[in-house]
Structures are given as C-alpha cells and as structure tokens.
mmCIF file of C-alpha atoms in Angstrom:
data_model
loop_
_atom_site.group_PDB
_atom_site.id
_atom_site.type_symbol
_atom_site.label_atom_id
_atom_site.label_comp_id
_atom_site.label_asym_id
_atom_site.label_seq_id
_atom_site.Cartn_x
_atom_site.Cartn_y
_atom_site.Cartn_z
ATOM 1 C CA UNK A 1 75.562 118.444 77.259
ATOM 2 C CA UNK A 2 72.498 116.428 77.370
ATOM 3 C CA UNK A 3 69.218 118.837 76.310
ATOM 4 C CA UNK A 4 67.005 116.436 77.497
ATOM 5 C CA UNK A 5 68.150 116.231 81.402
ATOM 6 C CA UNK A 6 68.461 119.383 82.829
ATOM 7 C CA UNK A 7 69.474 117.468 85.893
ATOM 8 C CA UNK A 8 72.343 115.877 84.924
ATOM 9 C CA UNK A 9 73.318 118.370 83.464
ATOM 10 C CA UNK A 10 73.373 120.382 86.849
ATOM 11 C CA UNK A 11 75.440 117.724 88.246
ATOM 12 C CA UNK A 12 78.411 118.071 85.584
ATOM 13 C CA UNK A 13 80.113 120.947 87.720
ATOM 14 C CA UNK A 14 80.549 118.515 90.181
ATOM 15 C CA UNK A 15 82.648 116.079 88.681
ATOM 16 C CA UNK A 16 86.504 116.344 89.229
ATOM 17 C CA UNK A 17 86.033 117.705 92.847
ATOM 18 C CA UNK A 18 85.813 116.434 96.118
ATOM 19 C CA UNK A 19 82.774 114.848 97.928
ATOM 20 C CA UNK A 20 83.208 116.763 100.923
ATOM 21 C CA UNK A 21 85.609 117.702 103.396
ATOM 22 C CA UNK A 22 88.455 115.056 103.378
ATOM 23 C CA UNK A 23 88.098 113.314 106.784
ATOM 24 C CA UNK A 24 91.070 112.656 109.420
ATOM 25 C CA UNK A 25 91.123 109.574 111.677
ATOM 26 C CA UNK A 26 90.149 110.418 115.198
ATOM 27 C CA UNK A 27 92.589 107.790 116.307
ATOM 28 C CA UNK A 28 95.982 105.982 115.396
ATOM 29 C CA UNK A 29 95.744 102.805 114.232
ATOM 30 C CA UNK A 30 95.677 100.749 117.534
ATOM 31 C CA UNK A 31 95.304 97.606 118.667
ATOM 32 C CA UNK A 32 92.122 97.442 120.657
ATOM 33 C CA UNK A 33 90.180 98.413 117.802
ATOM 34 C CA UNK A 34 92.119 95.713 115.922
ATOM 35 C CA UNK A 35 90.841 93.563 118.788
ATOM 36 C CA UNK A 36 87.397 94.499 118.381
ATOM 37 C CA UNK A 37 87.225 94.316 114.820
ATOM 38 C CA UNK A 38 88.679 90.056 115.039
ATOM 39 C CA UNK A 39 86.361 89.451 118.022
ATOM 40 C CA UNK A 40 83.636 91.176 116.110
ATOM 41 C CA UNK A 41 84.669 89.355 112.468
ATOM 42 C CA UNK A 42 85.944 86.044 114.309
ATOM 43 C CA UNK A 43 89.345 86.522 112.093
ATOM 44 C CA UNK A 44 91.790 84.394 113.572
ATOM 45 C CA UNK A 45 94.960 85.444 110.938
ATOM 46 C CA UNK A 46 97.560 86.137 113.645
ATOM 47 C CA UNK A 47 99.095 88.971 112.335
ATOM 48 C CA UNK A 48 96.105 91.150 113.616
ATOM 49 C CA UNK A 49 97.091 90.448 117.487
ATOM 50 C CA UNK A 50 99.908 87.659 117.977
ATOM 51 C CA UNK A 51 103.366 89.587 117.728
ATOM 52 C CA UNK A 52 105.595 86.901 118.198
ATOM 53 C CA UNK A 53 103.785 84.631 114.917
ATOM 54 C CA UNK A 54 103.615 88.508 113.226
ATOM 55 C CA UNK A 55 107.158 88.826 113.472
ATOM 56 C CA UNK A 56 107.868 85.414 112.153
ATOM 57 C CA UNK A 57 105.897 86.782 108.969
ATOM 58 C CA UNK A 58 106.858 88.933 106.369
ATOM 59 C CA UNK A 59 105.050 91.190 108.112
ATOM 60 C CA UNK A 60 107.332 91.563 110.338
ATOM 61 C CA UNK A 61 104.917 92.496 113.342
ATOM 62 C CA UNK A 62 101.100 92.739 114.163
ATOM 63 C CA UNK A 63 99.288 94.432 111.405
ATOM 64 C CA UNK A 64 95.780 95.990 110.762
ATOM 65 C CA UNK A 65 93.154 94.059 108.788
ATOM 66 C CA UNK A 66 93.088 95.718 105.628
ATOM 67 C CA UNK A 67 89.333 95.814 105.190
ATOM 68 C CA UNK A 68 89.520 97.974 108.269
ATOM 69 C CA UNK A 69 91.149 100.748 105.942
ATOM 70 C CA UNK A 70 87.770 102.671 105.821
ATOM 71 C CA UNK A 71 86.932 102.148 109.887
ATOM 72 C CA UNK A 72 90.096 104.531 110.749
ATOM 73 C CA UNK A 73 88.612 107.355 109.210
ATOM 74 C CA UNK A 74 84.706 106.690 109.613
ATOM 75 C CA UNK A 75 83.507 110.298 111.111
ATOM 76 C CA UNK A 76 82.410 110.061 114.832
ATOM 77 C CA UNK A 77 79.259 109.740 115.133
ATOM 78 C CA UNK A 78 75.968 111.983 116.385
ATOM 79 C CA UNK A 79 73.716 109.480 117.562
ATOM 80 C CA UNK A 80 70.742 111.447 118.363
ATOM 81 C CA UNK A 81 68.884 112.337 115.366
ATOM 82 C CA UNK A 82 70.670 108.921 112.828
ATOM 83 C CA UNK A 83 67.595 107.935 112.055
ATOM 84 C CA UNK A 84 65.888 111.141 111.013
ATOM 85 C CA UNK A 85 68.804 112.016 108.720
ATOM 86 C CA UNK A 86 68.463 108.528 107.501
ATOM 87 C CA UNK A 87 71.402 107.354 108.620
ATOM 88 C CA UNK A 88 73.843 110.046 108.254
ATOM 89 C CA UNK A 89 76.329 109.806 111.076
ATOM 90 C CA UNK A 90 76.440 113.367 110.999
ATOM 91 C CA UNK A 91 74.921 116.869 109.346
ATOM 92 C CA UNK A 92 75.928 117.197 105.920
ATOM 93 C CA UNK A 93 78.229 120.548 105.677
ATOM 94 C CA UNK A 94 78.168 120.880 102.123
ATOM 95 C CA UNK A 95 76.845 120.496 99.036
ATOM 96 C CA UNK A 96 77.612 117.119 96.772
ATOM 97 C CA UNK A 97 76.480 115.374 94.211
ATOM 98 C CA UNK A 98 74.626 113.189 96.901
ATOM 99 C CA UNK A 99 72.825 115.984 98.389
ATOM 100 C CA UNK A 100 71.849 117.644 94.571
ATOM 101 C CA UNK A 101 70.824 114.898 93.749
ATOM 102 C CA UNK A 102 68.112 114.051 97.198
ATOM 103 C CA UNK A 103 66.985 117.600 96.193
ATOM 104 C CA UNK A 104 66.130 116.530 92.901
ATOM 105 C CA UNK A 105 64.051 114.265 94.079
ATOM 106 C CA UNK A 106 66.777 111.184 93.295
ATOM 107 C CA UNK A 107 66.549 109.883 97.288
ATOM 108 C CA UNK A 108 67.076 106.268 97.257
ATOM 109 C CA UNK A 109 70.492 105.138 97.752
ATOM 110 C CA UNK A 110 71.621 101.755 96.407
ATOM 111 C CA UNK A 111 75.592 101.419 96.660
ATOM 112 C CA UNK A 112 76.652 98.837 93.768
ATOM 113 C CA UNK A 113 80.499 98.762 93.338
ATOM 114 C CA UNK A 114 83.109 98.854 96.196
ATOM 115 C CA UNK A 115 87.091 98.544 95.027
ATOM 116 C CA UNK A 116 89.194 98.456 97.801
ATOM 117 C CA UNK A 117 92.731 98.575 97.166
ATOM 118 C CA UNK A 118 96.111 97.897 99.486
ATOM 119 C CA UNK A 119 99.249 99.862 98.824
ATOM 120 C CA UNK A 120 101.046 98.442 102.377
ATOM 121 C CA UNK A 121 99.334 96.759 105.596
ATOM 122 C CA UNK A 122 98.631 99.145 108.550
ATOM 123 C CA UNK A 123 100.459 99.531 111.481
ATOM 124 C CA UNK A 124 99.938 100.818 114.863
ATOM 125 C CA UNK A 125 100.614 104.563 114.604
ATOM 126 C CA UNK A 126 99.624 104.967 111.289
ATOM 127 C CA UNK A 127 97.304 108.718 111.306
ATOM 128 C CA UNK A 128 95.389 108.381 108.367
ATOM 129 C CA UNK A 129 93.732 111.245 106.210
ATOM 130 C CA UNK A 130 91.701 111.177 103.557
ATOM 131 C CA UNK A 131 91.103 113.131 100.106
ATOM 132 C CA UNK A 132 88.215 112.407 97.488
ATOM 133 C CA UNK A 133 86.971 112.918 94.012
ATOM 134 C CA UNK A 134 84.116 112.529 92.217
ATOM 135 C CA UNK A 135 85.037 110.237 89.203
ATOM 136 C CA UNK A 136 82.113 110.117 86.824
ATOM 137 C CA UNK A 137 77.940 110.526 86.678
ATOM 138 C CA UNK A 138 76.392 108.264 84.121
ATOM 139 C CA UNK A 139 73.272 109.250 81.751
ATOM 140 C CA UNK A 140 70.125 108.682 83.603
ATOM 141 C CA UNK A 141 69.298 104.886 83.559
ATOM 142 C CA UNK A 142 66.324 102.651 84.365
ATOM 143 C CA UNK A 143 66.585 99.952 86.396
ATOM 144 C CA UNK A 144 63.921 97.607 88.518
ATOM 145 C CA UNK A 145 64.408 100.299 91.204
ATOM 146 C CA UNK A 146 63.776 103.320 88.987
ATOM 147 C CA UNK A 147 64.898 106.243 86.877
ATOM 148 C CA UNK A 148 68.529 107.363 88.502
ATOM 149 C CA UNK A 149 72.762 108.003 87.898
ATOM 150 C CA UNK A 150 75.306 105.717 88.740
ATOM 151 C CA UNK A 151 77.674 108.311 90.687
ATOM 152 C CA UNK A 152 81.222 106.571 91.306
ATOM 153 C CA UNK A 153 83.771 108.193 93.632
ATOM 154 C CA UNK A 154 87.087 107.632 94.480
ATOM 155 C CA UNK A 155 88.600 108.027 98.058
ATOM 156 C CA UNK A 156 92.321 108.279 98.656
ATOM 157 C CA UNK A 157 93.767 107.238 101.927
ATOM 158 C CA UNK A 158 96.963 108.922 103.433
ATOM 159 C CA UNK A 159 99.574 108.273 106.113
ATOM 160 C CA UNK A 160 101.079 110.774 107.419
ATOM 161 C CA UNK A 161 101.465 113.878 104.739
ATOM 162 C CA UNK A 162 102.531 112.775 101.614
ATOM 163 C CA UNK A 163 102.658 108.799 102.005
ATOM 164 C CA UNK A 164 99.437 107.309 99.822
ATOM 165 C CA UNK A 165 98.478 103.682 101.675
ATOM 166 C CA UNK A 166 95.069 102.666 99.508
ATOM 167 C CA UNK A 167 92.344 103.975 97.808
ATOM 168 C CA UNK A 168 88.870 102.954 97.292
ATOM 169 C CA UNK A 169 86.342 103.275 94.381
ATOM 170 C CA UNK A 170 83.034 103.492 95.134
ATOM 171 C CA UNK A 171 79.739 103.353 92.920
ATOM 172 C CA UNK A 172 76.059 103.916 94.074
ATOM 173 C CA UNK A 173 72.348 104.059 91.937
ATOM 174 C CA UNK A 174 70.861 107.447 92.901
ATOM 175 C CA UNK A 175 67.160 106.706 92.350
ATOM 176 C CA UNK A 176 63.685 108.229 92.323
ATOM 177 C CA UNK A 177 61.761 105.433 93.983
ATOM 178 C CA UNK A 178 58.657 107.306 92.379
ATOM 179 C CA UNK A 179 59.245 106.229 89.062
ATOM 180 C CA UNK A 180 59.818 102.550 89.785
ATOM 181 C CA UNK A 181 58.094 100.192 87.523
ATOM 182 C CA UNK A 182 57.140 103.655 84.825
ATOM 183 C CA UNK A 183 57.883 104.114 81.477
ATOM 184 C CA UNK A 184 61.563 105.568 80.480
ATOM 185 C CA UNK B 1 99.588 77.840 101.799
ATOM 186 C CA UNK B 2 102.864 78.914 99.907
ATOM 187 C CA UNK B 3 103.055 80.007 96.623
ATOM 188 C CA UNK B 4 103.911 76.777 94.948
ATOM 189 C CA UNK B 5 100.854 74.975 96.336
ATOM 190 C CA UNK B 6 98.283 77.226 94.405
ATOM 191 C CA UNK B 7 97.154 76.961 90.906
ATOM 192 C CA UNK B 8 95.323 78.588 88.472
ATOM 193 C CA UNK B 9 91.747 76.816 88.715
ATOM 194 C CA UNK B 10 91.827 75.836 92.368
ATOM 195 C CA UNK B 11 88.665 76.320 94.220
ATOM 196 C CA UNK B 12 88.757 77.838 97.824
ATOM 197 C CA UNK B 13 87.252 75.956 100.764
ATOM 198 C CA UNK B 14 83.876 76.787 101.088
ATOM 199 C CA UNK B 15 83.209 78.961 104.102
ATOM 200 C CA UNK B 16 79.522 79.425 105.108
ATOM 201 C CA UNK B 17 78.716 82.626 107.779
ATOM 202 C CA UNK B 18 75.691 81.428 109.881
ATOM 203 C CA UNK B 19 74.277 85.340 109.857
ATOM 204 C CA UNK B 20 72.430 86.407 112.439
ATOM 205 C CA UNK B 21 71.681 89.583 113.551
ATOM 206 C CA UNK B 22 74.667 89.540 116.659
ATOM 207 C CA UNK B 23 77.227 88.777 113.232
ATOM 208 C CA UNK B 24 75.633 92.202 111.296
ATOM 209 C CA UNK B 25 75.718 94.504 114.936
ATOM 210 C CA UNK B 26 78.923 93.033 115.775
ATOM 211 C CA UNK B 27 80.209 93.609 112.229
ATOM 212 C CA UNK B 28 79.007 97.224 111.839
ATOM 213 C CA UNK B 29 79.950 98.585 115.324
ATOM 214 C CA UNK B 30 83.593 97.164 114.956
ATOM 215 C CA UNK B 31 83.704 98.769 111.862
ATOM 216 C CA UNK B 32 82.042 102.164 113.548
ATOM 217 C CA UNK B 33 79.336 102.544 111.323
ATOM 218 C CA UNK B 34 76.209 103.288 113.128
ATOM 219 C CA UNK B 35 73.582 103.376 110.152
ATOM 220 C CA UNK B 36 70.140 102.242 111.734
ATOM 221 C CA UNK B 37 69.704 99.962 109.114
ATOM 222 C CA UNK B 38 72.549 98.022 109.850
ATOM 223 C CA UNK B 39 71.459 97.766 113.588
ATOM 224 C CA UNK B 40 67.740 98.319 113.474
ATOM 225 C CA UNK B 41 65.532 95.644 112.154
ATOM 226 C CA UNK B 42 62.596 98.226 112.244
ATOM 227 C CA UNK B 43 63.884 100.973 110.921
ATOM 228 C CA UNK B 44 65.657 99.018 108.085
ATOM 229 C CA UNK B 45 62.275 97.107 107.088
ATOM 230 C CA UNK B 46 60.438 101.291 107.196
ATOM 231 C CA UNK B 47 63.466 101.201 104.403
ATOM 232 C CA UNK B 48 61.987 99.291 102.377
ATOM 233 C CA UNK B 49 64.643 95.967 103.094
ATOM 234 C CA UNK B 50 63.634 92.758 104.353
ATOM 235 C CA UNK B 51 65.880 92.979 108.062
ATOM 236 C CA UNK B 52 68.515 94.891 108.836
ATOM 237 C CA UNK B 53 71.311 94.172 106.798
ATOM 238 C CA UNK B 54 75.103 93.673 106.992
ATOM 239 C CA UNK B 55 77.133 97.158 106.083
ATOM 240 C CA UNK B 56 79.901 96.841 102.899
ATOM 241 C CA UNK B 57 82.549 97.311 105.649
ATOM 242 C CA UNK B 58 81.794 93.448 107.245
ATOM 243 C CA UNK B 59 81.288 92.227 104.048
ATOM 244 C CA UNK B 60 84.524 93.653 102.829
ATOM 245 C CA UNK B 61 86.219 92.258 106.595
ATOM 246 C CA UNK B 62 84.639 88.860 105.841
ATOM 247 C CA UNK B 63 86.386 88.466 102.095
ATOM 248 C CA UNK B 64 89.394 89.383 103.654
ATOM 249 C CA UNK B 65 89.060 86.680 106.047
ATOM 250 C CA UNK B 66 87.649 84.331 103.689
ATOM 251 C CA UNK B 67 90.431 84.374 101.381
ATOM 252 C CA UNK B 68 93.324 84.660 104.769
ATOM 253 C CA UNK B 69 91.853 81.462 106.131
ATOM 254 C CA UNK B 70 92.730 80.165 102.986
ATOM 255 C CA UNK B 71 95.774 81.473 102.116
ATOM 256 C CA UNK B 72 97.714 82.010 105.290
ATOM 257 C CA UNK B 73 99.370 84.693 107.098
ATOM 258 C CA UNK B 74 102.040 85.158 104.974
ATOM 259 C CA UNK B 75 99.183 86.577 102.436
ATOM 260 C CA UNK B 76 99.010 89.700 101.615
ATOM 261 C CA UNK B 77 95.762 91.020 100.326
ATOM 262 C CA UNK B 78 96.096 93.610 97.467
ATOM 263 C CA UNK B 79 93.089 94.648 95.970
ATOM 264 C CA UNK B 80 89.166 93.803 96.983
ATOM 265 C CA UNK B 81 86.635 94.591 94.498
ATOM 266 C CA UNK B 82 82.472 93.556 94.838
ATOM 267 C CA UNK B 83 79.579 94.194 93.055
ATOM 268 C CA UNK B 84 77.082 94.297 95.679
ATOM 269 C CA UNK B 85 73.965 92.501 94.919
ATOM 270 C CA UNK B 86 71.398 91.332 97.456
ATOM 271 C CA UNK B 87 71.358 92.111 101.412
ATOM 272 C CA UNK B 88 72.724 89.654 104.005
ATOM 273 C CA UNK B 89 70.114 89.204 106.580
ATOM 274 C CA UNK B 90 69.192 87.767 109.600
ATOM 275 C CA UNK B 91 68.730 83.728 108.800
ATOM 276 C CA UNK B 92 70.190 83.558 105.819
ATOM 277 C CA UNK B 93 73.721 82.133 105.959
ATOM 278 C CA UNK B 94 76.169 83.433 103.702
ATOM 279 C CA UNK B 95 77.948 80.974 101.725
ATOM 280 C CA UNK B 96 81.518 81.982 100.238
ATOM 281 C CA UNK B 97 83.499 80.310 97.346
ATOM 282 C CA UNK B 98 86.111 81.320 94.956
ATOM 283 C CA UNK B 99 88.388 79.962 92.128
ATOM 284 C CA UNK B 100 92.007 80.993 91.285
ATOM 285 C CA UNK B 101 91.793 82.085 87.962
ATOM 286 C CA UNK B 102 95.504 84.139 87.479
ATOM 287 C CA UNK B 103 98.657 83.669 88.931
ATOM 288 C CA UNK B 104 101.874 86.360 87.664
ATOM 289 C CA UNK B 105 105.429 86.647 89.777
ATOM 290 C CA UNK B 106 106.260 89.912 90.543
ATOM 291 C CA UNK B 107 109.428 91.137 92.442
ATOM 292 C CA UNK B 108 109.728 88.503 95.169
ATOM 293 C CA UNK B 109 105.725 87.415 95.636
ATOM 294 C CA UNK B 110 103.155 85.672 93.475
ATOM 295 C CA UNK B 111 99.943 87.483 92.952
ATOM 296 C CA UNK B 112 96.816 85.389 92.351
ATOM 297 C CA UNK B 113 93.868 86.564 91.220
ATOM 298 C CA UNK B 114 90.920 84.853 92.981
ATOM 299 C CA UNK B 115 87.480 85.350 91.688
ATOM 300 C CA UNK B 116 84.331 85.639 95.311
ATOM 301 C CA UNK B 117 81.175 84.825 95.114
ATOM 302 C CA UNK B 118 79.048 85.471 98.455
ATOM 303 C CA UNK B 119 75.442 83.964 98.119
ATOM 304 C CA UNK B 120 72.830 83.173 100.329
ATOM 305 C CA UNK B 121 69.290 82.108 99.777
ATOM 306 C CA UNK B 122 68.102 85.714 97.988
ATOM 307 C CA UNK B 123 70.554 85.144 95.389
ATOM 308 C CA UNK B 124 74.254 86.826 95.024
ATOM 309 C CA UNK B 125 74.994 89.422 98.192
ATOM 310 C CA UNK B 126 78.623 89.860 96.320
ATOM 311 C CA UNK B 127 80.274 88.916 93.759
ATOM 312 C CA UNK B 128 83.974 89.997 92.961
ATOM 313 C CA UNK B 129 87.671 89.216 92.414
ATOM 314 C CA UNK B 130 90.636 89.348 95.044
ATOM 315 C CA UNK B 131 94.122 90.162 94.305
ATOM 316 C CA UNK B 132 96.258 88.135 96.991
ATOM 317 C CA UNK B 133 100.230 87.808 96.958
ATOM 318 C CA UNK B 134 102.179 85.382 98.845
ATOM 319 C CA UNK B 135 106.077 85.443 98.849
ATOM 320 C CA UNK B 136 108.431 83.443 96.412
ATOM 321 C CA UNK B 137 110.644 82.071 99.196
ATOM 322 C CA UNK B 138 108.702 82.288 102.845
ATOM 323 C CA UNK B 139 110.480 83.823 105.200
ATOM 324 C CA UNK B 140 110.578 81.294 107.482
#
C-alpha cells in the first residue's frame, strides 16, 4: 500500500485480471487480407502470397505476416461516433484499469513498449482467440508529459482451443496532461 | 541469406520508408485499425500531435519487413520488441538500421538477435531488438 496515492491504490484490485472481454477473430486467417496487408506494407517476402516459392520454404506453404497477429482479432469497428470516443473502435463494456484511470482524471494515452512474440507462423484457417492480463501498475511517475502509471498488459493469442500461437506485452503512460510541466 | 552468411556485428541494409500520409492510411486500414488519428490529420493535430501518425501495428509490419528483406524467406521472425518513441508523420521518411549483435543454434535453426532502430527527422520513432531464426541446413 502506498498512503500517499489513494489512486493507485484503487487500481491494485485490478492487477492479475483481464482487460476486458477476450476478443475472437471475426474471420479465419485468409488470404485477401494477407493481400491487403503486402499491398498496403509493400512486403514482397513470398511466403505471404506465392505458394509454389512457400512450399519450397520451410514453411512449407503461404503463411501470414506475423506482425499481422494483432489485425485477426482487432474488434470490428463502429464508425460513427470514433472520434467522440476518441478513437475507441467501439463502447467500452467494462470497467479496466484504462477506464479508472480516464475517471481519475489520468486521460492521455501514450503507448511506450510493444513485445510481440511468434510461437508458429499463421496459416489460412487459423480462428484465433484471445485472453489478457493485466501485468503490473507502476508508482505514479513524472515525466515531460505529466504526473501518470506505466500500466503494462499482456495479451495471449489462441488457435483453436487450447493451442497458444503468440503473445504480446504491451506498456502505455496513463497521464494527467494537467499537471504537465508542475511540481512532483 | 543462410545462416552461415550472418555474423555477430553485421549491419542490415539501410531501408528508408518515404512516409506519406497514403503509407500511414494504407498501413492502418490493412491492419483494421480505424483510430482517427491514424487517418485524420485534423483530428490527430486537435490531439495534440503534429499529423496524423502511423499506428504500432504498421510499424510493427514494417520491422518485420525490414528485417525479411534482409534475411530471406526462409526467416522466421520470433520475437519483435519496440520502445516507441516519436510519431512517424507525413514528410518525414523513416530510416531503418540494425546490427546483429547474438547469434545461438538451437534444434535445427540459428537465432540472431538483431538490434532496430527506426528514426526520422524528430528523433527515434522505435527503437528495439528482433529475434530472427534461419535454418541450419536450408531446405532447398
């Protein structure tokens, strides 16, 4: 316990437990969103799209990019309304640390740390699912954008039920952009 | 490449991204992530950045390809991990380099660790390391 920041201390109940609602892919992996993401990227490795090089690979076929691990399960979007929920794609359901925090006054988002990691390549027909945990909320910090927590997450990526393909760590500053440039 | 034509202390090719604001829509559409500011040069400057600005997602996509180009398609990439500093924005090219700094055989591949840097005229947009196998014996 920290006497001095009621707030953080508020936030401790949160650690351990998921960020929200684990999110399932609205599609399979599949190739014309492979295709769009190489056109998009200009990411000639053949063994996005060309099966016959893919198979000459140790891939053994075409395979997803595996910085597209995230796009499979990005939610589908509402796009009326993005901007007034500044950016959200849609409503927030439930409670986080995200959401305590914006209450709190924290609002400004800065994401600082991204770890991506690969367990196996992607195929087409891979469902993926996803599960999440909040790993740890530093002590209130200054930095040139304010008073605020670093809050790190980690998000686990499925295929299928039981089969873990990657996971990805994920830090952000949760700021009060009032306090910028004020004394500690 | 192959795995016996890498060493510990080679530098990557450098690749530079001309970014433009077709290269950050492009990038954050394919990647379905319809955040104004990664769209909406308005909204993002309301925002408080300079332009809109390319989402982690691209940046992320471009690594990959950055170290791919390199490395070949019998690369497999294991790990990504960035500290994100600045914003890429409209004008500013991005300019990627890396250094092999680890190499270890495990099983049948050799994993290198390759240490990223992505700058552009603001100073560091990411800076990182990249785990990236490639097999002992090629398969073909």
């Amino acid at each position: 316990m920290t006497a001095d920041d009621p707030v953080r201390d508020s936030l401790e109940r949160f650690i351990g437990k998921p960020m929200g609602e684990g999110a399932v892919a609205p599609e399979e992996v599949n190739l014309p969103m492979i295709r769009h993401w190489v056109d998009a990227l200009d990411d000639r490795n053949p063994i996005y799209l060309d099966e016959a090089v893919a198979a000459e690979t140790r891939m053994g076929g075409v395979v997803a990019p595996p910085a597209m691990l995230q796009t499979w399960t990005m939610p589908s979007p509402v796009i009326a309304g993005i901007a007034e929920r500044g950016g959200a794609p849609t409503a927030m359901k439930s409670e986080n640390v995200v959401t305590a925090l914006d209450a709190a006054g924290y609002v400004g988002t800065l994401a600082t740390n991204s770890e991506l990691e690969f367990e196996r390549y992607l195929r087409v027909g891979d469902r993926l699912k996803t599960t999440s945990a909040l790993e740890s909320i530093s002590p209130r910090k200054r930095t040139g954008l304010g008073l605020g927590y670093f809050v790190t997450w980690i998000t686990t990526y499925w295929a299928g039920e039981d089969e873990i393909v990657g996971r990805q760590l994920f830090r952000i500053f949760k700021f009060d952009p009032s306090t910028m440039g004020g004394a500690a | 490449m192959s795995a016996g034509t890498i060493h510990v202390g080679d530098e990557l090719p450098v690749f530079e991204l001309p970014v433009t604001s077709t290269v950050i829509v492009a990038g954050a559409i394919a990647s379905r992530d319809f955040m104004p500011a990664h769209h909406d040069s308005e909204y993002a400057r309301g925002q408080g950045a300079p332009d809109m600005f390319m989402n982690i997602l691209t940046t992320n996509g471009y690594v990959s390809k950055f170290i791919t180009d390199w490395a070949g398609p019998e690369a497999m990439v294991k790990k990504i991990a960035i500290r994100l500093g600045g914003p890429a924005i409209p004008g500013q090219p991005l300019r990627f380099s890396g250094q092999v700094i680890a190499a270890e055989d495990k099983n049948d591949e050799r994993v290198f660790e390759v240490t990223i840097r992505a700058a552009n005229d603001l100073g560091d947009h990411a800076t990182g390391t990249v785990v990236v196998s490639l097999p002992l014996e090629p398969s073909s």
